[in-house]
Tab-separated table of C-alpha atoms and ligand atoms in Angstrom:
chain	number	residue	atom	x	y	z
A	1	MET	CA	79.946	104.523	102.139
A	2	LYS	CA	83.535	105.408	101.287
A	3	LEU	CA	85.777	103.648	103.792
A	4	SER	CA	89.270	104.705	104.830
A	5	SER	CA	91.668	104.006	107.699
A	6	LYS	CA	89.649	106.549	109.709
A	7	ASN	CA	86.220	104.912	109.571
A	8	LEU	CA	86.762	101.289	108.504
A	9	ASN	CA	86.490	100.091	112.115
A	10	GLU	CA	82.727	100.608	111.764
A	11	ARG	CA	82.613	97.700	109.297
A	12	LEU	CA	84.847	95.154	110.991
A	13	GLU	CA	81.855	93.383	112.596
A	14	THR	CA	79.843	93.415	109.368
A	15	VAL	CA	79.389	90.192	107.432
A	16	TYR	CA	79.075	91.447	103.846
A	17	ASP	CA	77.032	89.438	101.365
A	18	ALA	CA	79.922	89.901	98.931
A	19	ILE	CA	83.367	91.423	98.869
A	20	VAL	CA	84.465	92.457	95.382
A	21	VAL	CA	88.229	92.355	94.936
A	22	GLY	CA	89.074	94.985	92.328
A	23	GLY	CA	87.009	98.025	91.426
A	24	GLY	CA	87.648	97.958	87.679
A	25	MET	CA	85.196	97.309	84.854
A	26	GLY	CA	83.868	93.956	86.054
A	27	GLY	CA	84.000	94.678	89.806
A	28	LEU	CA	82.095	97.945	89.562
A	29	SER	CA	79.432	96.329	87.357
A	30	ALA	CA	79.036	93.602	89.991
A	31	ALA	CA	78.843	96.241	92.760
A	32	ILE	CA	76.130	98.212	90.938
A	33	TYR	CA	73.977	95.075	90.543
A	34	LEU	CA	74.662	93.763	94.054
A	35	ALA	CA	73.734	97.105	95.575
A	36	ARG	CA	70.529	97.279	93.537
A	37	TYR	CA	69.589	93.775	94.720
A	38	GLY	CA	69.801	95.242	98.241
A	39	LEU	CA	72.868	93.146	99.110
A	40	LYS	CA	75.664	94.453	101.330
A	41	CYS	CA	78.863	94.660	99.336
A	42	LEU	CA	82.352	96.098	99.694
A	43	VAL	CA	84.580	96.947	96.734
A	44	ILE	CA	88.318	96.939	97.484
A	45	GLU	CA	90.490	98.633	94.835
A	46	LYS	CA	94.259	99.068	94.986
A	47	GLY	CA	94.489	101.785	92.270
A	48	LYS	CA	96.621	101.810	89.066
A	49	GLY	CA	94.697	98.942	87.475
A	50	ARG	CA	94.581	98.009	83.797
A	51	SER	CA	91.442	99.912	82.913
A	52	LEU	CA	92.944	103.092	84.369
A	53	TRP	CA	95.657	103.008	81.678
A	54	MET	CA	93.074	102.494	78.907
A	55	GLN	CA	93.180	105.956	77.255
A	56	ASP	CA	90.274	105.260	74.896
A	57	LEU	CA	87.624	102.592	75.138
A	58	ARG	CA	87.140	102.006	71.436
A	59	ASN	CA	84.404	99.475	71.056
A	60	TYR	CA	81.779	99.732	73.769
A	61	VAL	CA	78.244	100.229	72.472
A	62	GLY	CA	76.878	103.703	73.102
A	63	LEU	CA	80.088	105.253	74.459
A	64	ASP	CA	82.185	107.777	72.563
A	65	PRO	CA	85.260	105.854	71.317
A	66	HIS	CA	87.515	108.413	73.023
A	67	THR	CA	86.092	107.652	76.483
A	68	PRO	CA	89.028	107.046	78.868
A	69	GLY	CA	88.907	104.239	81.393
A	70	ARG	CA	89.498	106.629	84.280
A	71	ASP	CA	86.210	108.465	83.535
A	72	ILE	CA	84.287	105.191	83.633
A	73	LEU	CA	85.994	104.173	86.883
A	74	ASN	CA	85.122	107.493	88.542
A	75	HIS	CA	81.556	107.436	87.313
A	76	ALA	CA	80.853	103.799	88.182
A	77	THR	CA	82.504	104.123	91.602
A	78	LYS	CA	80.232	107.074	92.405
A	79	THR	CA	77.163	105.224	91.078
A	80	SER	CA	77.841	102.119	93.144
A	81	LEU	CA	78.365	104.273	96.269
A	82	ASP	CA	75.083	106.081	95.534
A	83	TRP	CA	73.195	102.759	95.402
A	84	GLY	CA	74.702	101.761	98.776
A	85	ALA	CA	77.919	99.827	98.121
A	86	ASP	CA	80.975	100.394	100.362
A	87	HIS	CA	84.317	101.242	98.743
A	88	LEU	CA	87.827	101.014	100.164
A	89	ARG	CA	91.198	101.941	98.649
A	90	GLY	CA	93.475	99.057	99.627
A	91	TYR	CA	95.321	95.967	98.469
A	92	VAL	CA	93.832	92.528	99.129
A	93	GLU	CA	96.642	90.334	100.380
A	94	GLU	CA	94.881	87.122	101.361
A	95	VAL	CA	91.512	85.440	101.328
A	96	THR	CA	90.849	82.601	103.774
A	97	ASP	CA	87.854	80.282	103.559
A	98	GLU	CA	86.285	79.958	107.017
A	99	GLY	CA	83.438	77.704	105.876
A	100	GLU	CA	80.390	80.001	106.094
A	101	THR	CA	82.404	83.148	105.504
A	102	PHE	CA	85.629	84.389	103.973
A	103	ALA	CA	88.212	86.452	105.837
A	104	VAL	CA	89.663	89.055	103.508
A	105	LYS	CA	92.901	90.615	104.682
A	106	VAL	CA	93.602	94.050	103.257
A	107	LYS	CA	96.688	96.271	103.300
A	108	VAL	CA	95.507	99.858	103.703
A	109	GLY	CA	98.024	102.649	103.077
A	110	LYS	CA	101.308	102.078	101.265
A	111	LYS	CA	103.141	103.728	104.215
A	112	ASP	CA	102.259	103.096	107.869
A	113	SER	CA	100.008	100.345	106.574
A	114	ILE	CA	97.269	98.751	108.628
A	115	TYR	CA	95.883	95.258	107.905
A	116	PRO	CA	92.146	95.051	108.668
A	117	ILE	CA	90.203	91.839	108.027
A	118	PHE	CA	86.723	92.032	106.505
A	119	ARG	CA	84.225	89.177	106.254
A	120	SER	CA	81.776	88.136	103.571
A	121	LYS	CA	79.651	85.212	102.425
A	122	TYR	CA	80.836	85.497	98.801
A	123	VAL	CA	84.010	86.733	97.116
A	124	VAL	CA	83.950	88.204	93.636
A	125	ALA	CA	87.470	88.053	92.169
A	126	ALA	CA	87.609	90.984	89.739
A	127	SER	CA	91.257	91.958	90.080
A	128	GLY	CA	92.249	91.538	86.438
A	129	ILE	CA	95.730	91.473	84.969
A	130	ILE	CA	98.417	94.013	83.995
A	131	ASP	CA	100.455	93.827	80.853
A	132	HIS	CA	104.248	93.480	80.967
A	133	LEU	CA	105.845	96.452	79.252
A	134	PRO	CA	109.455	96.619	77.978
A	135	GLN	CA	111.609	97.755	80.906
A	136	LEU	CA	113.777	100.703	79.958
A	137	GLU	CA	115.897	102.774	82.306
A	138	ASP	CA	113.552	105.693	81.635
A	139	MET	CA	110.078	104.140	82.109
A	140	GLN	CA	108.445	107.529	81.503
A	141	ASN	CA	109.574	107.156	77.868
A	142	VAL	CA	107.530	103.914	77.678
A	143	TYR	CA	104.508	105.404	79.478
A	144	ASP	CA	104.503	108.320	76.993
A	145	TYR	CA	103.351	105.875	74.302
A	146	ALA	CA	101.894	102.820	76.085
A	147	GLY	CA	98.117	102.923	75.809
A	148	TYR	CA	98.224	105.690	73.152
A	149	THR	CA	99.928	104.466	69.961
A	150	LEU	CA	101.823	101.585	71.570
A	151	HIS	CA	98.986	99.150	72.181
A	152	VAL	CA	98.639	96.046	74.339
A	153	CYS	CA	95.436	94.557	72.948
A	154	MET	CA	94.918	93.636	69.306
A	155	ILE	CA	91.156	93.136	69.606
A	156	CYS	CA	90.867	96.630	71.147
A	157	ASP	CA	93.225	98.547	68.892
A	158	GLY	CA	94.110	96.455	65.814
A	159	PHE	CA	91.738	98.613	63.759
A	160	ASP	CA	93.701	101.722	64.796
A	161	MET	CA	96.882	100.130	63.394
A	162	TRP	CA	95.378	99.515	59.939
A	163	ASP	CA	98.131	99.476	57.226
A	164	GLN	CA	100.530	101.425	59.445
A	165	LYS	CA	104.195	100.612	59.990
A	166	ALA	CA	104.066	98.688	63.273
A	167	VAL	CA	106.506	97.146	65.715
A	168	LEU	CA	105.564	93.939	67.503
A	169	ILE	CA	107.506	93.720	70.769
A	170	ALA	CA	107.592	90.068	71.860
A	171	ASN	CA	109.546	88.345	74.617
A	172	THR	CA	109.053	84.687	73.593
A	173	GLU	CA	108.898	82.838	70.304
A	174	GLY	CA	105.246	82.070	71.055
A	175	GLN	CA	104.468	85.797	71.334
A	176	ILE	CA	106.246	86.419	68.001
A	177	GLY	CA	103.483	84.296	66.498
A	178	ALA	CA	101.155	87.274	67.086
A	179	ALA	CA	102.704	88.765	63.910
A	180	PHE	CA	100.680	86.248	61.880
A	181	VAL	CA	97.453	87.539	63.441
A	182	LEU	CA	98.388	91.221	63.450
A	183	ASN	CA	98.922	90.940	59.675
A	184	TRP	CA	95.118	90.930	59.333
A	185	PHE	CA	95.342	94.632	60.278
A	186	THR	CA	98.715	95.562	58.780
A	187	PRO	CA	101.418	93.652	56.895
A	188	TYR	CA	104.145	96.266	57.700
A	189	ILE	CA	105.398	94.543	60.823
A	190	SER	CA	108.884	94.737	62.365
A	191	VAL	CA	109.438	92.255	65.168
A	192	LEU	CA	111.551	93.371	68.156
A	193	THR	CA	112.617	90.925	70.871
A	194	HIS	CA	114.262	93.546	73.121
A	195	GLY	CA	117.022	90.964	73.569
A	196	LEU	CA	114.721	88.794	75.686
A	197	CYS	CA	114.582	85.539	73.708
A	198	SER	CA	116.415	83.581	71.107
A	199	VAL	CA	114.574	82.906	67.843
A	200	SER	CA	114.674	79.526	66.100
A	201	ASP	CA	115.762	79.216	62.500
A	202	ALA	CA	112.270	78.015	61.576
A	203	MET	CA	110.711	81.193	62.969
A	204	LYS	CA	113.350	83.374	61.329
A	205	GLN	CA	112.541	81.717	58.031
A	206	LYS	CA	108.802	82.184	58.521
A	207	LEU	CA	109.246	85.892	59.292
A	208	ALA	CA	111.532	86.263	56.277
A	209	ASP	CA	108.966	84.495	54.027
A	210	HIS	CA	106.393	87.100	55.114
A	211	GLY	CA	108.861	89.984	54.697
A	212	TYR	CA	108.766	90.914	58.398
A	213	PRO	CA	112.176	92.126	59.624
A	214	LEU	CA	113.422	90.829	62.970
A	215	TYR	CA	115.533	92.963	65.339
A	216	GLU	CA	117.073	91.224	68.329
A	217	ALA	CA	118.962	94.145	69.938
A	218	PRO	CA	117.393	95.671	73.068
A	219	ILE	CA	115.332	98.840	72.753
A	220	ALA	CA	117.107	102.052	73.813
A	221	LYS	CA	114.192	104.496	73.511
A	222	PHE	CA	110.960	105.322	71.754
A	223	HIS	CA	110.817	108.334	69.416
A	224	GLY	CA	107.828	110.558	68.735
A	225	GLU	CA	105.837	113.381	70.315
A	226	ASN	CA	102.445	113.977	71.924
A	227	HIS	CA	102.084	110.213	72.521
A	228	LYS	CA	102.464	109.613	68.752
A	229	LEU	CA	105.174	107.101	67.977
A	230	SER	CA	107.518	107.739	65.036
A	231	GLY	CA	110.163	105.072	65.596
A	232	VAL	CA	112.099	102.883	67.972
A	233	GLU	CA	115.835	103.282	68.610
A	234	LEU	CA	117.771	100.132	69.495
A	235	THR	CA	120.933	99.942	71.608
A	236	ASP	CA	122.993	99.107	68.499
A	237	GLY	CA	121.964	102.468	67.002
A	238	THR	CA	119.391	101.099	64.536
A	239	ILE	CA	116.222	103.163	64.183
A	240	VAL	CA	113.112	101.187	63.254
A	241	GLU	CA	110.493	103.396	61.677
A	242	ALA	CA	106.996	102.819	63.057
A	243	THR	CA	103.902	104.914	63.860
A	244	THR	CA	102.298	102.259	66.000
A	245	GLY	CA	103.151	99.126	67.963
A	246	LEU	CA	101.810	96.149	69.864
A	247	VAL	CA	103.394	94.920	73.057
A	248	GLY	CA	102.971	91.141	73.336
A	249	MET	CA	104.962	90.304	76.422
A	250	GLY	CA	102.396	88.484	78.540
A	251	SER	CA	100.870	89.771	81.754
A	252	ILE	CA	100.819	89.533	85.514
A	253	TYR	CA	97.626	87.966	86.878
A	254	HIS	CA	96.374	89.633	90.044
A	255	ASN	CA	95.423	86.332	91.654
A	256	GLN	CA	97.960	85.831	94.477
A	257	TYR	CA	95.339	86.311	97.232
A	258	LEU	CA	93.458	83.237	95.994
A	259	LYS	CA	96.403	80.864	96.008
A	260	GLY	CA	95.569	79.520	99.479
A	261	ILE	CA	92.025	78.484	98.516
A	262	GLU	CA	91.618	74.750	98.012
A	263	GLY	CA	89.690	73.295	95.093
A	264	LEU	CA	89.918	76.247	92.719
A	265	GLU	CA	90.243	75.108	89.137
A	266	TRP	CA	92.818	77.024	87.095
A	267	ASP	CA	93.669	77.031	83.409
A	268	GLY	CA	97.207	78.378	83.524
A	269	GLN	CA	96.813	81.598	85.512
A	270	SER	CA	93.145	82.064	84.551
A	271	LEU	CA	90.256	80.913	86.687
A	272	VAL	CA	87.821	78.451	85.125
A	273	THR	CA	84.179	79.547	85.568
A	274	ASN	CA	80.699	78.355	84.600
A	275	ASP	CA	78.235	80.415	82.534
A	276	MET	CA	77.314	82.526	85.610
A	277	CYS	CA	81.000	83.270	86.359
A	278	LYS	CA	81.092	80.870	89.334
A	279	THR	CA	84.453	79.203	89.860
A	280	SER	CA	84.788	75.594	90.993
A	281	HIS	CA	84.307	77.014	94.551
A	282	ASP	CA	80.585	77.609	95.233
A	283	ARG	CA	81.132	80.974	96.921
A	284	ILE	CA	83.840	82.441	94.702
A	285	PHE	CA	83.044	84.134	91.395
A	286	ALA	CA	85.593	85.407	88.881
A	287	LEU	CA	85.167	88.121	86.289
A	288	GLY	CA	86.757	89.729	83.281
A	289	ASP	CA	90.446	89.431	82.500
A	290	LEU	CA	91.076	87.117	85.480
A	291	LYS	CA	88.908	84.360	84.113
A	292	LYS	CA	89.266	82.457	80.857
A	293	GLY	CA	87.851	84.221	77.852
A	294	LEU	CA	88.131	87.487	75.919
A	295	ASN	CA	89.806	90.380	77.702
A	296	GLN	CA	87.272	93.082	76.871
A	297	VAL	CA	85.317	95.649	78.860
A	298	SER	CA	82.004	94.437	77.405
A	299	ILE	CA	82.732	90.934	78.732
A	300	ALA	CA	83.845	92.130	82.176
A	301	VAL	CA	80.712	94.261	82.556
A	302	ALA	CA	78.426	91.393	81.522
A	303	ASP	CA	80.326	89.056	83.888
A	304	GLY	CA	79.633	91.436	86.787
A	305	THR	CA	75.910	91.295	85.976
A	306	LEU	CA	75.902	87.479	85.887
A	307	ALA	CA	77.897	86.964	89.075
A	308	ALA	CA	75.848	89.475	91.082
A	309	THR	CA	72.601	87.932	89.865
A	310	GLN	CA	73.664	84.392	90.798
A	311	ILE	CA	74.744	85.552	94.273
A	312	TRP	CA	71.385	87.280	94.697
A	313	ARG	CA	69.554	84.091	93.604
A	314	ASN	CA	71.477	81.974	96.114
A	315	ILE	CA	70.884	84.372	99.010
A	316	ARG	CA	67.221	85.049	98.110
A	317	ARG	CA	66.405	81.352	97.797
A	318	ALA	CA	67.906	80.692	101.227
A	319	SER	CA	65.936	83.574	102.826
A	320	GLU	CA	62.429	83.608	104.343
A	321	PRO	CA	59.904	85.135	101.973
A	322	ARG	CA	58.746	88.607	103.028
A	323	LYS	CA	55.054	88.569	103.983
A	324	TRP	CA	52.661	91.499	104.174
A	325	GLU	CA	52.130	91.665	107.895
A	326	GLU	CA	50.676	94.599	109.827
B	1	FAD	P1	90.252	95.797	85.492
B	1	FAD	O1	89.390	96.769	84.831
B	1	FAD	O2	91.735	95.863	85.237
B	1	FAD	O3	89.984	95.837	87.038
B	1	FAD	C1	90.706	95.066	87.978
B	1	FAD	C2	90.988	95.966	89.182
B	1	FAD	O4	91.456	95.208	90.258
B	1	FAD	C3	92.075	97.009	88.880
B	1	FAD	O5	91.527	98.297	88.986
B	1	FAD	C4	93.177	96.729	89.884
B	1	FAD	O6	93.776	97.909	90.409
B	1	FAD	C5	92.436	95.953	90.977
B	1	FAD	N1	93.261	95.017	91.752
B	1	FAD	C6	94.143	94.097	91.279
B	1	FAD	N2	94.674	93.392	92.297
B	1	FAD	C7	94.096	93.839	93.436
B	1	FAD	C8	94.234	93.504	94.802
B	1	FAD	N3	95.027	92.515	95.218
B	1	FAD	N4	93.505	94.216	95.705
B	1	FAD	C9	92.686	95.192	95.311
B	1	FAD	N5	92.529	95.571	94.018
B	1	FAD	C10	93.190	94.900	93.092
B	1	FAD	N6	89.033	96.698	76.358
B	1	FAD	C11	88.012	96.978	75.497
B	1	FAD	O7	86.964	96.323	75.564
B	1	FAD	N7	88.153	97.950	74.543
B	1	FAD	C12	89.275	98.693	74.433
B	1	FAD	O8	89.340	99.575	73.573
B	1	FAD	C13	90.348	98.426	75.354
B	1	FAD	N8	91.494	99.131	75.263
B	1	FAD	C14	92.492	98.886	76.173
B	1	FAD	C15	93.635	99.679	76.120
B	1	FAD	C16	94.644	99.488	77.068
B	1	FAD	C17	95.874	100.346	77.000
B	1	FAD	C18	94.518	98.471	78.029
B	1	FAD	C19	95.620	98.256	79.063
B	1	FAD	C20	93.400	97.683	78.091
B	1	FAD	C21	92.352	97.875	77.142
B	1	FAD	N9	91.189	97.096	77.163
B	1	FAD	C22	90.178	97.403	76.313
B	1	FAD	C23	91.042	95.941	78.069
B	1	FAD	C24	90.251	96.310	79.287
B	1	FAD	O9	90.887	97.344	80.002
B	1	FAD	C25	90.076	95.077	80.191
B	1	FAD	O10	89.643	93.977	79.436
B	1	FAD	C26	89.067	95.357	81.292
B	1	FAD	O11	89.436	96.486	82.080
B	1	FAD	C27	88.947	94.103	82.184
B	1	FAD	O12	88.113	94.389	83.285
B	1	FAD	P2	88.416	93.699	84.675
B	1	FAD	O13	87.333	94.158	85.609
B	1	FAD	O14	88.652	92.248	84.486
B	1	FAD	O15	89.848	94.276	85.115
B	2	FAD	P1	101.022	97.350	92.344
B	2	FAD	O1	101.079	95.951	91.891
B	2	FAD	O2	99.778	98.098	92.088
B	2	FAD	O3	101.428	97.441	93.870
B	2	FAD	C1	102.685	96.986	94.371
B	2	FAD	C2	102.533	96.721	95.845
B	2	FAD	O4	102.128	97.911	96.521
B	2	FAD	C3	101.485	95.677	96.207
B	2	FAD	O5	102.015	94.403	96.230
B	2	FAD	C4	100.965	96.140	97.574
B	2	FAD	O6	101.727	95.600	98.594
B	2	FAD	C5	101.170	97.609	97.533
B	2	FAD	N1	99.948	98.388	97.240
B	2	FAD	C6	99.445	98.705	96.039
B	2	FAD	N2	98.329	99.417	96.136
B	2	FAD	C7	98.138	99.584	97.466
B	2	FAD	C8	97.135	100.252	98.239
B	2	FAD	N3	96.121	100.894	97.659
B	2	FAD	N4	97.226	100.204	99.595
B	2	FAD	C9	98.268	99.545	100.171
B	2	FAD	N5	99.238	98.920	99.516
B	2	FAD	C10	99.168	98.931	98.185
B	2	FAD	N6	102.274	103.243	85.485
B	2	FAD	C11	102.616	104.481	85.793
B	2	FAD	O7	103.057	104.725	86.927
B	2	FAD	N7	102.478	105.495	84.875
B	2	FAD	C12	101.999	105.246	83.618
B	2	FAD	O8	101.868	106.184	82.821
B	2	FAD	C13	101.648	103.912	83.260
B	2	FAD	N8	101.149	103.621	82.023
B	2	FAD	C14	100.796	102.325	81.722
B	2	FAD	C15	100.273	102.040	80.464
B	2	FAD	C16	99.899	100.730	80.138
B	2	FAD	C17	99.314	100.434	78.792
B	2	FAD	C18	100.080	99.706	81.086
B	2	FAD	C19	99.689	98.313	80.780
B	2	FAD	C20	100.599	100.008	82.350
B	2	FAD	C21	100.970	101.305	82.683
B	2	FAD	N9	101.462	101.614	83.939
B	2	FAD	C22	101.810	102.931	84.242
B	2	FAD	C23	101.424	100.621	85.029
B	2	FAD	C24	102.737	100.134	85.455
B	2	FAD	O9	103.248	99.291	84.450
B	2	FAD	C25	102.522	99.361	86.776
B	2	FAD	O10	101.795	98.192	86.553
B	2	FAD	C26	101.731	100.108	87.803
B	2	FAD	O11	102.239	101.410	87.959
B	2	FAD	C27	101.802	99.296	89.074
B	2	FAD	O12	101.816	100.089	90.187
B	2	FAD	P2	102.600	99.634	91.487
B	2	FAD	O13	104.059	99.629	91.269
B	2	FAD	O14	102.014	100.431	92.600
B	2	FAD	O15	102.266	98.081	91.647
B	3	FAD	P1	66.806	95.086	71.681
B	3	FAD	O1	67.641	96.156	72.253
B	3	FAD	O2	65.326	95.062	71.948
B	3	FAD	O3	67.064	95.087	70.104
B	3	FAD	C1	66.337	94.242	69.221
B	3	FAD	C2	65.958	95.090	68.006
B	3	FAD	O4	65.511	94.226	66.957
B	3	FAD	C3	64.845	96.049	68.321
B	3	FAD	O5	65.274	97.382	68.103
B	3	FAD	C4	63.714	95.641	67.370
B	3	FAD	O6	63.019	96.738	66.826
B	3	FAD	C5	64.466	94.899	66.257
B	3	FAD	N1	63.697	93.854	65.565
B	3	FAD	C6	62.957	92.896	66.095
B	3	FAD	N2	62.473	92.087	65.130
B	3	FAD	C7	62.951	92.542	63.942
B	3	FAD	C8	62.822	92.123	62.555
B	3	FAD	N3	62.144	91.035	62.231
B	3	FAD	N4	63.447	92.872	61.625
B	3	FAD	C9	64.127	93.957	61.944
B	3	FAD	N5	64.302	94.397	63.234
B	3	FAD	C10	63.725	93.686	64.209
B	3	FAD	N6	68.009	96.425	80.764
B	3	FAD	C11	69.005	96.776	81.626
B	3	FAD	O7	70.101	96.228	81.576
B	3	FAD	N7	68.836	97.764	82.545
B	3	FAD	C12	67.672	98.468	82.616
B	3	FAD	O8	67.572	99.386	83.466
B	3	FAD	C13	66.606	98.158	81.715
B	3	FAD	N8	65.438	98.803	81.741
B	3	FAD	C14	64.448	98.535	80.820
B	3	FAD	C15	63.273	99.308	80.788
B	3	FAD	C16	62.289	99.073	79.855
B	3	FAD	C17	61.036	99.924	79.846
B	3	FAD	C18	62.466	98.017	78.911
B	3	FAD	C19	61.395	97.755	77.894
B	3	FAD	C20	63.624	97.244	78.927
B	3	FAD	C21	64.627	97.490	79.873
B	3	FAD	N9	65.826	96.732	79.936
B	3	FAD	C22	66.827	97.079	80.793
B	3	FAD	C23	66.045	95.565	79.091
B	3	FAD	C24	66.855	95.902	77.833
B	3	FAD	O9	66.179	96.913	77.093
B	3	FAD	C25	67.063	94.644	76.988
B	3	FAD	O10	67.553	93.590	77.797
B	3	FAD	C26	68.058	94.884	75.882
B	3	FAD	O11	67.633	95.985	75.073
B	3	FAD	C27	68.198	93.627	75.032
B	3	FAD	O12	69.030	93.868	73.921
B	3	FAD	P2	68.761	93.141	72.564
B	3	FAD	O13	69.812	93.577	71.608
B	3	FAD	O14	68.600	91.674	72.833
B	3	FAD	O15	67.302	93.618	72.105
């Protein structure tokens, strides 16, 4: 059932088997499996997630490589609802471990917000990450290219950059190191720091040895049309010619709501999980970009399958067997 501020009161007494935080690629896969195991689950999705900005899913078996993320989100949301999952548009603010259950506090509505609390036996953390983009005064100018010819994922889109003139936009010296991986796909790399970090002499020398120019002035604007990049203008008036780019500026991990949970094992901002996507907490699972591993749709979808199946096993094994009784 689709929940909203109007009808969510009907579910405040429910103890869900699982609450899935984030209705992206991993979360919706988990919801489809949970629902088909006959488990009660609620997906809570804030909107504007990473997979929504994915304009083409390039490398998923059986799907047209121009399939946009938003089509998959719409389709999988509908499918999970059809199999019996609940779905709510809202922002998960906090998860509290009550022992047998979790209390999941949600902000519903960006204006005149209400803060209902839902309960579940398991939590599936599928809230992903979002890439930092260069901040310009006119963000629409960035959004015109980000996700189209200005990429954020080399595994996803490196192939589409093959032998093109590319900018690498990096905000730390560590991120500049991506140039020496990107050169598998193209050697025509200009490195832009957008004025965000200083670059050591050793790195300057290494870039020079490879023939990769370094520009340290901030970006003024992107040039091009119809989402196709043609160059980048810097604040000092330089124009760097490029038909494609990679933003390597790190990301925000959507994991704040888990910070109050004791005993969760982290590796940096990523959650550490076992081979069924269970975290170090027995009733919290983590999927996709939020956990350690490759940030790919195929992985997130498989993670959803594994987590849902382990939750089903746990609940089934603790339940009385059904007997054929008249
Ligand atoms: P997501 O799909 O991002 O889902 C997480 C969801 O959680 C989001 O919808 C978000 O809104 C929601 N959320 C976050 N915090 C909260 C909260 N507190 N409360 C409620 N909801 C919350 N991968 C590929 O395999 N192939 C590609 O070609 C490819 N191209 C890409 C192109 C672009 C431009 C981008 C940005 C990504 C691309 N990716 C690609 C990566 C892919 O999108 C991710 O790896 C994948 O979506 C991860 O799935 P996920 O379920 O972990 O996260
Ligand atoms: P969020 O982190 O989603 O939300 C901020 C706060 O709002 C939260 O802390 C919460 O309190 C509240 N909130 C959020 N959702 C809800 C809810 N459902 N109910 C109640 N409260 C809520 N953005 C664009 O706008 N246009 C683009 O074209 C665009 N293109 C992008 C392309 C790429 C490749 C990438 C990586 C990102 C793109 N973005 C785009 C995303 C942009 O960078 C922001 O991450 C995104 O817009 C975040 O939305 P937000 O400000 O609502 O922040
Ligand atoms: P396959 O997809 O079987 O690929 C292996 C290939 O190797 C085969 O095409 C075979 O011909 C070939 N091959 C084998 N030996 C050799 C050889 N020596 N030389 C050359 N080629 C060889 N899964 C789901 O997730 N959801 C479902 O709803 C679902 N429904 C199913 C319904 C049916 C009727 C069946 C039979 C399976 C279903 N499955 C379902 C399971 C799913 O099909 C498998 O899990 C999946 O195909 C496994 O992928 P795979 O690549 O390991 O093997």
